[in-house]
Amino acid sequence: MTYGVAQFQAAAKAQLSELGQVRARLTELKRAHGERREELARRLNAAKDELTASLLPAFTPEALAGAARLVGFPGLLQKGFPAQAEAERGRLSARIAGIEAEPAYRDRRLLRDPLVGTLTRALKELEEFRKPFADVVERFRHPRLSRLLEVGYGTPRYAVPFWRTSYYADWKAGDEILERFPGKDAFEEILPGYLEAAGMLETYDPRIASLRAEILAGQRLEEELGAQRQALESLEPRYLGLARIALAQHLEDVPLDSLAGALAGRPDLAVLVRKWSGLHHQLRYLDAIADGQIEPAFRRVDDDVRKLQKDLVKYSRPKNSGTTFAPDAFQRRFDRTRNEKLRKRVDRIGGAHERVYAFESYDRGSFASDFLWWDLMTDGRIDGNFIPEVRSYYEAHPDAAARTGTGLDPDDLAAASAAVSTRPAGRDGLLDAS
Amino acid sequence: MNARLTEREGVLLLAREFVRAGLSLTEDCPIEVEGGTVHLDAYDPARRVGFEFVTDEAGDRREIGPEVVAALERKMEAGEAWILLVDEWDVEGPDDLALAARRFLGELRSRGVLA
């Protein structure tokens, strides 16, 4: 018995519906990964700050030496943060003293007080003198004004012949300006006032600009002094922050077991290091699950959905209506057990992600060289071989690998997917209904 | 900015102002200028008053180039003719052009060329 197009379409639609559900679950996992990752990154950052603050509570030579000794990081002293801080302190102090000695700063009240400062008052006075002249110049503002002045419009010098259009354009522009001076009848009457006002502005404006520049320079000096003083006040916290960053970088680079001896006498620090290291691994594992399992599964399901949709379109065409499908190939393609396996696999991925994310027993972490956070977080019941760190660990510790369950089967998806891409018989030659 | 006047719009507007001032215009009128002949858009041969509205559209720039304009100006300086020369690019709109025409004709009256 062979299967016809109607049966193919019914089975494909059912398959699409099931893949749609799986796809929705994977979409939800992707969203959850984003949120969880963000939260863990925040917690990791807080743990790092707490740890480095405990390791290096102050920016003193003793504290720096103590932290360097404790974590085996002589580089912390070699970086010379105290010397750098002192050099900066020297530069800042010198500049602050220099600014404080400058007359523009020292006499700031005398010069720039908003009410009685000599510069402020001089500027205000000049601006008041300038205003009536500026008003006249403003009333003369016209796109053709510069031309009128150039050709001497309104003066005996004006010699544009009356048969040229420009003669009338000049006339019109002159009239438009004249309209702004009620009671005046001719441009000649108002022109001297403009020339005087423009001349006064030429005198006042450079003086005003110079005063403004002097005031601005003084204000900038005050601002600079504020910034320099603030930099001086924040000097130690800034260098303490730099030293802690260097310390954190070192901790990220060294194996945890190398700290075991040093932290034996500091249980308070050991707790913080375990938490920080655990969060580091949690984040790394979640990323590995997302990149190595969720994303590939999502892409594979998407590919399968596309193939099914393409085939549905193909077999809905009249010319393909007589296609038949071989029973073996048909059953393989629409094997429901494969869908079940796919669903279970996605559930397992989600379970692993949830389990790693929910882990909070950092105090159970160990400084032992054969300790694996993955095993602690999953209770050794989830196969983490898709994570390079876990795989290397199992290769180096075959006994531990034997104890671990094999919950995740990387071949599941490939097998399920292979069934989806089954080719039809009929016109493709696998089985001919005739 | 106003749209530029077409050749026909400009010539009609100017003609209306010139006729209103009592001129008898001849369209596309030839006048002699320094040995050559130039055709003006409108000209009253009796009063020797007219106008030329120079546009790209009418191809006026071929006939009335800078040298011809200079020759026409010499003719006007000599009091032999009174021609309002308007370049389409120098006019912002019909009101501007009408005002220029009225003022030109007013100048001619004040100089005794027109009654």
Coordinates of C-alpha atoms in Angstrom, one line a residue:
Chain A
M1 CA 0.0 0.0 0.0
T2 CA 1.2 3.5 -0.8
Y3 CA 0.3 6.9 0.5
G4 CA -1.3 9.6 -1.6
V5 CA -1.0 13.4 -1.5
A6 CA -4.0 13.9 0.8
Q7 CA -2.4 11.6 3.4
F8 CA 0.9 13.4 2.9
Q9 CA -0.7 16.7 3.5
A10 CA -2.6 15.6 6.6
A11 CA 0.5 14.1 8.1
A12 CA 2.6 17.1 7.2
K13 CA 0.1 19.5 8.8
A14 CA 0.1 17.4 12.0
Q15 CA 3.9 17.4 11.9
L16 CA 4.0 21.2 11.5
S17 CA 1.7 21.6 14.4
E18 CA 4.0 19.5 16.6
L19 CA 7.1 21.3 15.4
G20 CA 5.4 24.6 16.1
Q21 CA 4.9 23.7 19.7
V22 CA 8.6 22.7 20.0
R23 CA 9.6 25.9 18.4
A24 CA 7.5 27.9 20.8
R25 CA 9.2 26.1 23.7
L26 CA 12.7 26.9 22.3
T27 CA 11.7 30.5 21.8
E28 CA 10.7 30.7 25.4
L29 CA 14.1 29.1 26.4
K30 CA 15.9 31.7 24.4
R31 CA 14.0 34.5 26.1
A32 CA 14.6 32.9 29.5
H33 CA 18.3 32.6 28.7
G34 CA 18.6 36.3 28.0
E35 CA 16.9 37.3 31.3
R36 CA 18.8 34.7 33.4
R37 CA 22.1 35.7 31.8
E38 CA 21.6 39.3 32.6
E39 CA 20.7 38.6 36.2
L40 CA 23.7 36.2 36.7
A41 CA 26.0 38.8 35.2
R42 CA 24.8 41.4 37.7
R43 CA 25.3 38.9 40.6
L44 CA 28.8 38.0 39.3
N45 CA 29.7 41.7 39.1
A46 CA 28.5 42.3 42.7
A47 CA 30.4 39.2 43.8
K48 CA 33.5 40.4 42.2
D49 CA 33.2 43.8 43.8
E50 CA 32.6 42.2 47.2
L51 CA 35.5 39.9 46.8
T52 CA 38.1 42.5 45.6
A53 CA 36.9 44.9 48.3
S54 CA 37.5 42.2 50.9
L55 CA 40.9 41.3 49.5
L56 CA 41.9 45.0 49.2
P57 CA 40.0 47.1 51.7
A58 CA 42.1 50.2 51.3
F59 CA 44.7 51.9 49.0
T60 CA 47.6 51.6 51.4
P61 CA 51.0 49.9 50.8
E62 CA 50.2 47.4 53.5
A63 CA 46.8 46.5 52.0
L64 CA 48.3 46.2 48.6
A65 CA 51.1 44.0 49.8
G66 CA 48.7 41.8 51.8
A67 CA 46.4 41.2 48.8
A68 CA 49.3 40.5 46.5
R69 CA 50.7 38.0 49.0
L70 CA 47.4 36.3 49.6
V71 CA 46.5 35.6 46.0
G72 CA 50.1 35.2 44.8
F73 CA 50.0 38.2 42.6
P74 CA 53.3 40.2 42.8
G75 CA 52.2 42.1 39.7
L76 CA 49.8 44.1 41.8
L77 CA 52.8 45.8 43.4
Q78 CA 54.8 45.9 40.2
K79 CA 52.1 48.0 38.5
G80 CA 53.1 50.8 40.8
F81 CA 49.7 52.2 41.5
P82 CA 50.9 54.2 44.6
A83 CA 53.6 55.9 42.6
Q84 CA 51.2 56.7 39.8
A85 CA 48.7 58.1 42.3
E86 CA 51.4 60.3 43.9
A87 CA 52.5 61.6 40.5
E88 CA 49.0 62.5 39.7
R89 CA 48.5 64.1 43.1
G90 CA 51.6 66.2 42.4
R91 CA 50.3 67.3 39.0
L92 CA 46.8 68.1 40.4
S93 CA 48.1 70.0 43.4
A94 CA 50.5 72.1 41.3
R95 CA 47.7 73.0 38.8
I96 CA 45.3 73.9 41.7
A97 CA 47.9 76.1 43.3
G98 CA 48.6 77.7 39.9
I99 CA 45.0 78.5 39.2
E100 CA 44.4 79.8 42.8
A101 CA 47.3 82.2 42.2
E102 CA 46.0 83.5 38.9
P103 CA 44.5 87.0 39.2
A104 CA 41.6 86.0 37.0
Y105 CA 40.7 83.4 39.7
R106 CA 42.0 85.2 42.8
D107 CA 40.0 88.4 42.0
R108 CA 37.0 86.5 40.7
R109 CA 34.5 88.4 42.9
L110 CA 36.0 91.7 42.1
L111 CA 36.0 91.0 38.4
R112 CA 32.9 88.8 37.7
D113 CA 30.5 89.3 40.6
P114 CA 27.1 89.4 38.8
L115 CA 26.2 92.7 40.4
V116 CA 29.4 94.6 41.3
G117 CA 32.1 92.9 39.3
T118 CA 34.2 95.4 37.3
L119 CA 34.1 93.3 34.1
T120 CA 30.3 92.5 34.6
R121 CA 29.5 96.2 35.1
A122 CA 31.6 97.3 32.2
L123 CA 30.0 94.8 29.9
K124 CA 26.5 95.7 31.0
E125 CA 27.3 99.4 30.5
L126 CA 28.6 98.9 27.0
E127 CA 25.6 96.7 26.1
E128 CA 23.3 99.5 27.3
F129 CA 25.1 102.0 25.2
R130 CA 25.1 99.7 22.2
K131 CA 21.4 98.9 22.4
P132 CA 19.8 102.0 20.6
F133 CA 22.4 101.8 17.8
A134 CA 21.8 98.1 17.5
D135 CA 18.1 98.8 17.2
V136 CA 18.6 101.1 14.3
V137 CA 20.9 98.7 12.5
E138 CA 18.4 95.9 13.1
R139 CA 15.6 98.0 11.5
F140 CA 17.8 98.5 8.5
R141 CA 18.3 94.7 8.0
H142 CA 17.4 93.9 4.4
P143 CA 18.8 91.4 1.9
R144 CA 19.6 94.3 -0.5
L145 CA 21.1 96.6 2.1
S146 CA 24.8 95.8 1.4
R147 CA 24.1 96.6 -2.3
L148 CA 22.4 99.8 -1.5
L149 CA 25.3 101.0 0.6
E150 CA 27.8 99.8 -2.1
V151 CA 26.2 101.8 -4.9
G152 CA 25.5 104.8 -2.7
Y153 CA 21.7 104.6 -2.8
G154 CA 20.3 107.7 -1.1
T155 CA 23.4 109.7 -1.8
P156 CA 24.6 111.9 -4.7
R157 CA 27.0 109.1 -5.6
Y158 CA 24.1 106.9 -6.8
A159 CA 24.4 106.6 -10.6
V160 CA 22.4 103.6 -11.7
P161 CA 20.5 104.6 -14.9
F162 CA 16.7 104.5 -14.7
W163 CA 16.2 102.1 -17.6
R164 CA 17.9 99.3 -15.7
T165 CA 15.8 96.9 -13.5
S166 CA 18.3 97.2 -10.6
Y167 CA 17.3 100.9 -10.4
Y168 CA 13.8 99.9 -9.5
A169 CA 14.9 97.0 -7.3
D170 CA 17.1 99.5 -5.3
W171 CA 14.1 101.9 -5.1
K172 CA 11.8 99.1 -3.8
A173 CA 14.3 97.9 -1.2
G174 CA 14.9 101.5 -0.1
D175 CA 11.1 102.0 0.3
E176 CA 10.8 98.8 2.3
I177 CA 13.5 100.0 4.8
L178 CA 12.0 103.5 4.9
E179 CA 8.6 102.0 5.9
R180 CA 10.1 101.0 9.2
F181 CA 10.8 104.6 10.1
P182 CA 7.4 106.3 10.5
G183 CA 7.5 110.0 9.8
K184 CA 10.4 109.8 7.5
D185 CA 9.8 110.5 3.8
A186 CA 13.0 109.7 2.1
F187 CA 15.8 107.2 2.3
E188 CA 18.3 110.1 2.4
E189 CA 16.8 111.1 5.7
I190 CA 17.4 107.9 7.5
L191 CA 20.7 106.8 6.0
P192 CA 22.9 109.1 8.2
G193 CA 21.4 107.6 11.3
Y194 CA 22.2 104.1 10.0
L195 CA 25.8 105.0 9.1
E196 CA 26.3 106.5 12.6
A197 CA 24.8 103.5 14.3
A198 CA 26.8 101.0 12.3
G199 CA 30.0 103.0 13.1
M200 CA 29.1 102.9 16.8
L201 CA 28.7 99.2 16.7
E202 CA 32.0 98.8 15.0
T203 CA 33.5 100.6 18.1
Y204 CA 31.5 98.9 20.8
D205 CA 31.4 95.3 19.5
P206 CA 35.1 94.5 19.7
R207 CA 35.2 95.9 23.2
I208 CA 32.2 93.9 24.2
A209 CA 33.6 90.7 22.6
S210 CA 36.9 91.3 24.5
L211 CA 35.0 91.7 27.8
R212 CA 33.0 88.6 27.2
A213 CA 36.1 86.6 26.3
E214 CA 37.8 87.7 29.5
I215 CA 34.7 86.8 31.6
L216 CA 34.4 83.4 29.9
A217 CA 38.1 82.7 30.4
G218 CA 37.7 83.4 34.1
Q219 CA 34.6 81.2 34.4
R220 CA 36.5 78.4 32.6
L221 CA 39.3 78.7 35.1
E222 CA 36.9 78.3 37.9
E223 CA 35.4 75.3 36.3
E224 CA 38.8 73.8 35.7
L225 CA 39.7 74.4 39.4
G226 CA 36.5 72.5 40.4
A227 CA 37.4 69.6 38.2
Q228 CA 41.0 69.5 39.4
R229 CA 39.8 69.5 43.0
Q230 CA 37.3 66.8 42.4
A231 CA 40.0 64.7 40.7
L232 CA 42.2 65.2 43.8
E233 CA 39.4 64.1 46.1
S234 CA 38.7 61.0 44.1
L235 CA 42.4 60.1 43.6
E236 CA 42.5 57.3 46.1
P237 CA 39.2 55.7 45.3
R238 CA 40.1 55.8 41.6
Y239 CA 43.4 54.1 42.1
L240 CA 41.9 51.7 44.6
G241 CA 39.4 50.8 41.9
L242 CA 42.2 50.2 39.3
A243 CA 44.0 48.0 41.7
R244 CA 40.8 46.0 42.4
I245 CA 40.3 45.6 38.6
A246 CA 43.8 44.2 38.3
L247 CA 43.2 41.9 41.2
A248 CA 39.9 40.6 39.6
Q249 CA 41.7 40.1 36.3
H250 CA 44.3 38.0 38.1
L251 CA 41.7 35.9 39.9
E252 CA 40.0 35.2 36.6
D253 CA 43.3 33.9 35.1
V254 CA 44.5 31.7 37.9
P255 CA 43.2 28.1 38.6
L256 CA 41.1 28.1 41.7
D257 CA 43.1 25.3 43.4
S258 CA 46.2 27.6 43.4
L259 CA 44.3 29.8 46.0
A260 CA 43.5 26.9 48.3
G261 CA 46.5 27.2 50.6
A262 CA 46.4 30.9 50.9
L263 CA 42.7 31.0 51.6
A264 CA 42.8 28.2 54.2
G265 CA 43.3 30.7 57.0
R266 CA 40.7 33.2 55.6
P267 CA 37.3 31.4 55.6
D268 CA 35.6 34.7 55.0
L269 CA 37.5 35.2 51.7
A270 CA 37.1 31.5 50.7
V271 CA 33.3 31.9 50.8
L272 CA 33.5 34.9 48.5
V273 CA 35.9 33.2 46.1
R274 CA 33.7 30.2 45.9
K275 CA 30.6 32.3 45.1
W276 CA 32.5 34.4 42.5
S277 CA 33.9 31.3 40.9
G278 CA 30.6 29.5 41.0
L279 CA 28.8 32.4 39.3
H280 CA 31.5 32.5 36.7
H281 CA 31.0 28.9 35.8
Q282 CA 27.2 29.2 36.0
L283 CA 27.3 32.0 33.4
R284 CA 29.7 30.0 31.2
Y285 CA 27.5 26.9 31.4
L286 CA 24.3 28.8 30.6
D287 CA 26.0 30.3 27.5
A288 CA 27.2 26.9 26.4
I289 CA 23.7 25.4 26.7
A290 CA 22.3 28.3 24.7
D291 CA 24.9 28.4 22.0
G292 CA 25.6 24.6 21.8
Q293 CA 22.0 23.3 22.3
I294 CA 19.2 25.8 22.2
E295 CA 20.3 27.6 19.1
P296 CA 21.2 24.6 17.0
A297 CA 17.9 22.9 18.0
F298 CA 16.0 26.1 17.0
R299 CA 17.8 26.3 13.7
R300 CA 17.1 22.6 13.0
V301 CA 13.4 22.9 13.8
D302 CA 13.2 26.0 11.6
D303 CA 14.8 24.1 8.7
D304 CA 12.3 21.3 9.2
V305 CA 9.4 23.6 9.2
R306 CA 10.6 25.3 6.0
K307 CA 11.0 21.9 4.3
L308 CA 7.5 20.8 5.3
Q309 CA 6.0 24.0 4.2
K310 CA 7.8 23.8 0.9
D311 CA 6.6 20.3 0.3
L312 CA 3.0 21.2 1.2
V313 CA 3.1 23.9 -1.5
K314 CA 4.7 21.5 -3.9
Y315 CA 2.1 18.7 -3.5
S316 CA -0.8 21.1 -3.6
R317 CA -0.1 21.8 -7.3
P318 CA -2.4 19.9 -9.7
K319 CA 0.6 18.4 -11.6
N320 CA 1.7 16.7 -8.4
S321 CA -1.7 15.5 -7.4
G322 CA -1.0 11.9 -8.4
T323 CA 2.2 11.6 -6.4
T324 CA 2.5 8.6 -4.2
F325 CA 4.8 7.9 -1.3
A326 CA 6.4 4.6 -0.4
P327 CA 5.1 3.3 3.0
D328 CA 8.6 2.9 4.5
A329 CA 9.7 6.4 3.6
F330 CA 6.3 7.9 4.6
Q331 CA 6.3 6.2 8.0
R332 CA 9.9 7.2 8.6
R333 CA 9.2 10.8 7.8
F334 CA 6.1 11.0 10.0
D335 CA 7.2 8.7 12.7
R336 CA 5.5 10.0 15.9
T337 CA 8.1 8.5 18.2
R338 CA 10.7 10.8 16.7
N339 CA 8.6 13.8 17.5
E340 CA 8.3 12.5 21.0
K341 CA 12.1 12.2 21.2
L342 CA 12.5 15.7 20.0
R343 CA 10.1 17.1 22.6
K344 CA 11.9 15.1 25.3
R345 CA 15.2 16.4 24.2
V346 CA 14.0 20.0 24.3
D347 CA 12.6 19.4 27.7
R348 CA 16.0 18.1 28.8
I349 CA 17.7 21.1 27.5
G350 CA 15.3 23.3 29.3
G351 CA 15.7 21.3 32.5
A352 CA 19.5 21.6 32.3
H353 CA 19.3 25.3 31.8
E354 CA 16.9 25.7 34.7
R355 CA 19.0 23.5 37.0
V356 CA 22.3 25.4 36.3
Y357 CA 20.5 28.8 36.6
A358 CA 18.9 27.9 39.9
F359 CA 22.1 26.7 41.6
E360 CA 23.0 28.7 44.7
S361 CA 25.0 26.4 46.9
Y362 CA 28.3 28.1 46.2
D363 CA 29.6 27.1 49.7
R364 CA 29.7 23.5 48.5
G365 CA 32.3 24.5 45.9
S366 CA 35.8 23.2 46.4
F367 CA 39.4 24.4 45.8
A368 CA 40.4 20.9 45.0
S369 CA 42.1 20.4 41.6
D370 CA 39.7 17.6 40.6
F371 CA 36.6 19.6 41.4
L372 CA 34.1 20.3 38.6
W373 CA 31.3 22.9 39.1
W374 CA 29.2 21.3 36.4
D375 CA 29.0 18.1 38.4
L376 CA 28.0 20.0 41.6
M377 CA 25.4 22.1 39.8
T378 CA 23.8 19.1 38.0
D379 CA 24.4 16.6 40.7
G380 CA 26.4 14.7 38.1
R381 CA 23.2 13.7 36.4
I382 CA 23.4 15.7 33.2
D383 CA 25.9 15.0 30.4
G384 CA 27.9 18.2 29.9
N385 CA 30.3 16.8 27.2
F386 CA 29.2 19.5 24.8
I387 CA 31.0 22.0 27.1
P388 CA 34.8 21.9 26.4
E389 CA 35.7 22.4 30.0
V390 CA 33.5 19.5 31.1
R391 CA 34.7 17.2 28.3
S392 CA 38.4 17.9 29.2
Y393 CA 37.6 17.1 32.8
Y394 CA 36.0 13.8 32.0
E395 CA 38.8 12.9 29.6
A396 CA 41.2 13.5 32.5
H397 CA 38.9 11.7 35.0
P398 CA 37.4 8.7 33.4
D399 CA 36.1 7.4 36.7
A400 CA 34.0 10.5 37.2
A401 CA 32.7 10.2 33.6
A402 CA 31.4 6.7 34.4
R403 CA 29.4 8.0 37.3
T404 CA 27.7 10.6 35.2
G405 CA 24.4 10.0 33.5
T406 CA 23.9 10.4 29.8
G407 CA 20.7 12.5 29.9
L408 CA 21.4 14.5 26.7
D409 CA 21.8 12.7 23.5
P410 CA 23.3 15.0 20.8
D411 CA 22.2 12.6 18.1
D412 CA 18.5 12.8 19.0
L413 CA 17.8 15.9 16.9
A414 CA 19.8 14.7 13.9
A415 CA 17.9 11.5 13.9
A416 CA 14.5 13.2 14.3
S417 CA 15.4 15.6 11.5
A418 CA 16.6 12.9 9.1
A419 CA 13.0 11.6 9.2
V420 CA 11.5 14.9 8.2
S421 CA 13.6 15.1 5.0
T422 CA 12.3 11.9 3.5
R423 CA 11.9 12.1 -0.2
P424 CA 8.6 11.0 -1.9
A425 CA 8.4 8.0 -4.1
G426 CA 6.1 8.4 -7.2
R427 CA 7.5 10.9 -9.6
D428 CA 10.8 11.1 -7.7
G429 CA 11.3 7.5 -8.7
L430 CA 11.2 5.7 -5.3
L431 CA 7.8 4.3 -5.8
D432 CA 5.5 4.5 -8.7
A433 CA 1.8 4.1 -8.1
S434 CA 1.3 2.8 -11.6
Chain B
M1 CA 10.1 82.9 -3.6
N2 CA 7.8 83.8 -6.5
A3 CA 7.6 81.7 -9.7
R4 CA 9.4 83.3 -12.6
L5 CA 7.1 85.0 -15.2
T6 CA 6.9 83.5 -18.6
E7 CA 7.8 85.6 -21.7
R8 CA 4.1 86.0 -22.5
E9 CA 3.1 87.0 -18.9
G10 CA 5.9 89.5 -18.6
V11 CA 5.3 91.1 -22.0
L12 CA 1.5 91.3 -21.5
L13 CA 1.9 92.9 -18.1
L14 CA 4.4 95.5 -19.3
A15 CA 2.3 96.2 -22.4
R16 CA -0.7 96.9 -20.2
E17 CA 1.2 99.5 -18.2
F18 CA 2.7 101.2 -21.2
V19 CA -0.6 101.4 -23.1
R20 CA -2.3 102.8 -20.0
A21 CA 0.4 105.5 -20.1
G22 CA -0.8 106.5 -23.6
L23 CA 1.8 104.7 -25.7
S24 CA 1.0 103.1 -29.1
L25 CA 3.1 100.0 -29.1
T26 CA 4.3 98.0 -32.1
E27 CA 5.0 94.4 -31.2
D28 CA 8.4 92.8 -32.1
C29 CA 9.5 96.2 -33.3
P30 CA 12.9 96.6 -35.1
I31 CA 15.1 99.5 -34.1
E32 CA 18.5 100.5 -35.3
V33 CA 21.3 100.3 -32.8
E34 CA 24.8 101.3 -33.9
G35 CA 24.4 100.0 -37.4
G36 CA 22.5 96.8 -36.5
T37 CA 18.9 96.0 -36.0
V38 CA 17.4 94.8 -32.7
H39 CA 13.8 93.6 -32.3
L40 CA 12.2 94.8 -29.1
D41 CA 9.1 93.1 -27.5
A42 CA 7.2 96.4 -27.8
Y43 CA 8.1 99.9 -29.0
D44 CA 6.4 103.2 -29.8
P45 CA 8.4 104.5 -32.7
A46 CA 6.8 108.0 -32.5
R47 CA 7.7 108.5 -28.8
R48 CA 10.8 106.3 -29.0
V49 CA 9.7 104.5 -25.8
G50 CA 9.5 100.7 -25.4
F51 CA 10.5 97.7 -23.4
E52 CA 12.3 94.3 -23.7
F53 CA 11.6 91.4 -21.4
V54 CA 14.6 89.2 -21.7
T55 CA 13.9 85.5 -21.1
D56 CA 15.6 82.2 -21.9
E57 CA 12.2 80.9 -23.1
A58 CA 12.1 83.4 -26.0
G59 CA 15.8 83.0 -26.8
D60 CA 16.3 86.7 -26.3
R61 CA 19.9 86.3 -25.0
R62 CA 21.1 85.4 -28.5
E63 CA 20.0 88.7 -29.9
I64 CA 20.3 90.9 -26.9
G65 CA 23.7 90.0 -25.4
P66 CA 25.9 92.2 -23.3
E67 CA 27.3 94.2 -26.3
V68 CA 23.8 95.0 -27.6
V69 CA 22.7 96.0 -24.1
A70 CA 25.7 98.3 -23.9
A71 CA 24.8 99.8 -27.3
L72 CA 21.2 100.3 -26.2
E73 CA 22.4 102.1 -23.1
R74 CA 24.6 104.4 -25.1
K75 CA 21.5 105.2 -27.3
M76 CA 19.5 106.0 -24.2
E77 CA 22.3 108.1 -22.7
A78 CA 22.2 110.1 -25.9
G79 CA 18.5 110.6 -25.5
E80 CA 17.7 108.7 -28.7
A81 CA 15.3 106.1 -27.1
W82 CA 13.9 105.1 -23.8
I83 CA 13.7 101.4 -23.3
L84 CA 13.0 99.5 -20.1
L85 CA 15.3 96.5 -20.1
V86 CA 14.1 93.7 -17.8
D87 CA 15.9 90.4 -17.2
E88 CA 13.5 87.7 -16.1
W89 CA 16.0 86.8 -13.3
D90 CA 15.8 90.3 -11.8
V91 CA 12.1 90.3 -11.2
E92 CA 10.6 88.6 -8.1
G93 CA 7.0 88.6 -9.4
P94 CA 4.2 90.4 -11.3
D95 CA 3.8 93.1 -8.7
D96 CA 7.5 93.9 -8.8
L97 CA 7.4 94.1 -12.6
A98 CA 4.3 96.3 -12.6
L99 CA 5.9 98.7 -10.1
A100 CA 9.1 98.9 -12.1
A101 CA 7.1 99.7 -15.2
R102 CA 5.0 102.4 -13.5
R103 CA 8.1 104.0 -12.0
F104 CA 9.9 103.9 -15.3
L105 CA 7.0 105.7 -17.0
G106 CA 6.9 108.2 -14.1
E107 CA 10.6 108.9 -14.7
L108 CA 9.8 109.6 -18.4
R109 CA 7.0 112.0 -17.4
S110 CA 9.3 113.8 -14.9
R111 CA 11.9 114.2 -17.7
G112 CA 9.2 115.5 -20.2
V113 CA 9.5 112.5 -22.5
L114 CA 5.8 111.6 -21.8
A115 CA 3.0 114.0 -21.2

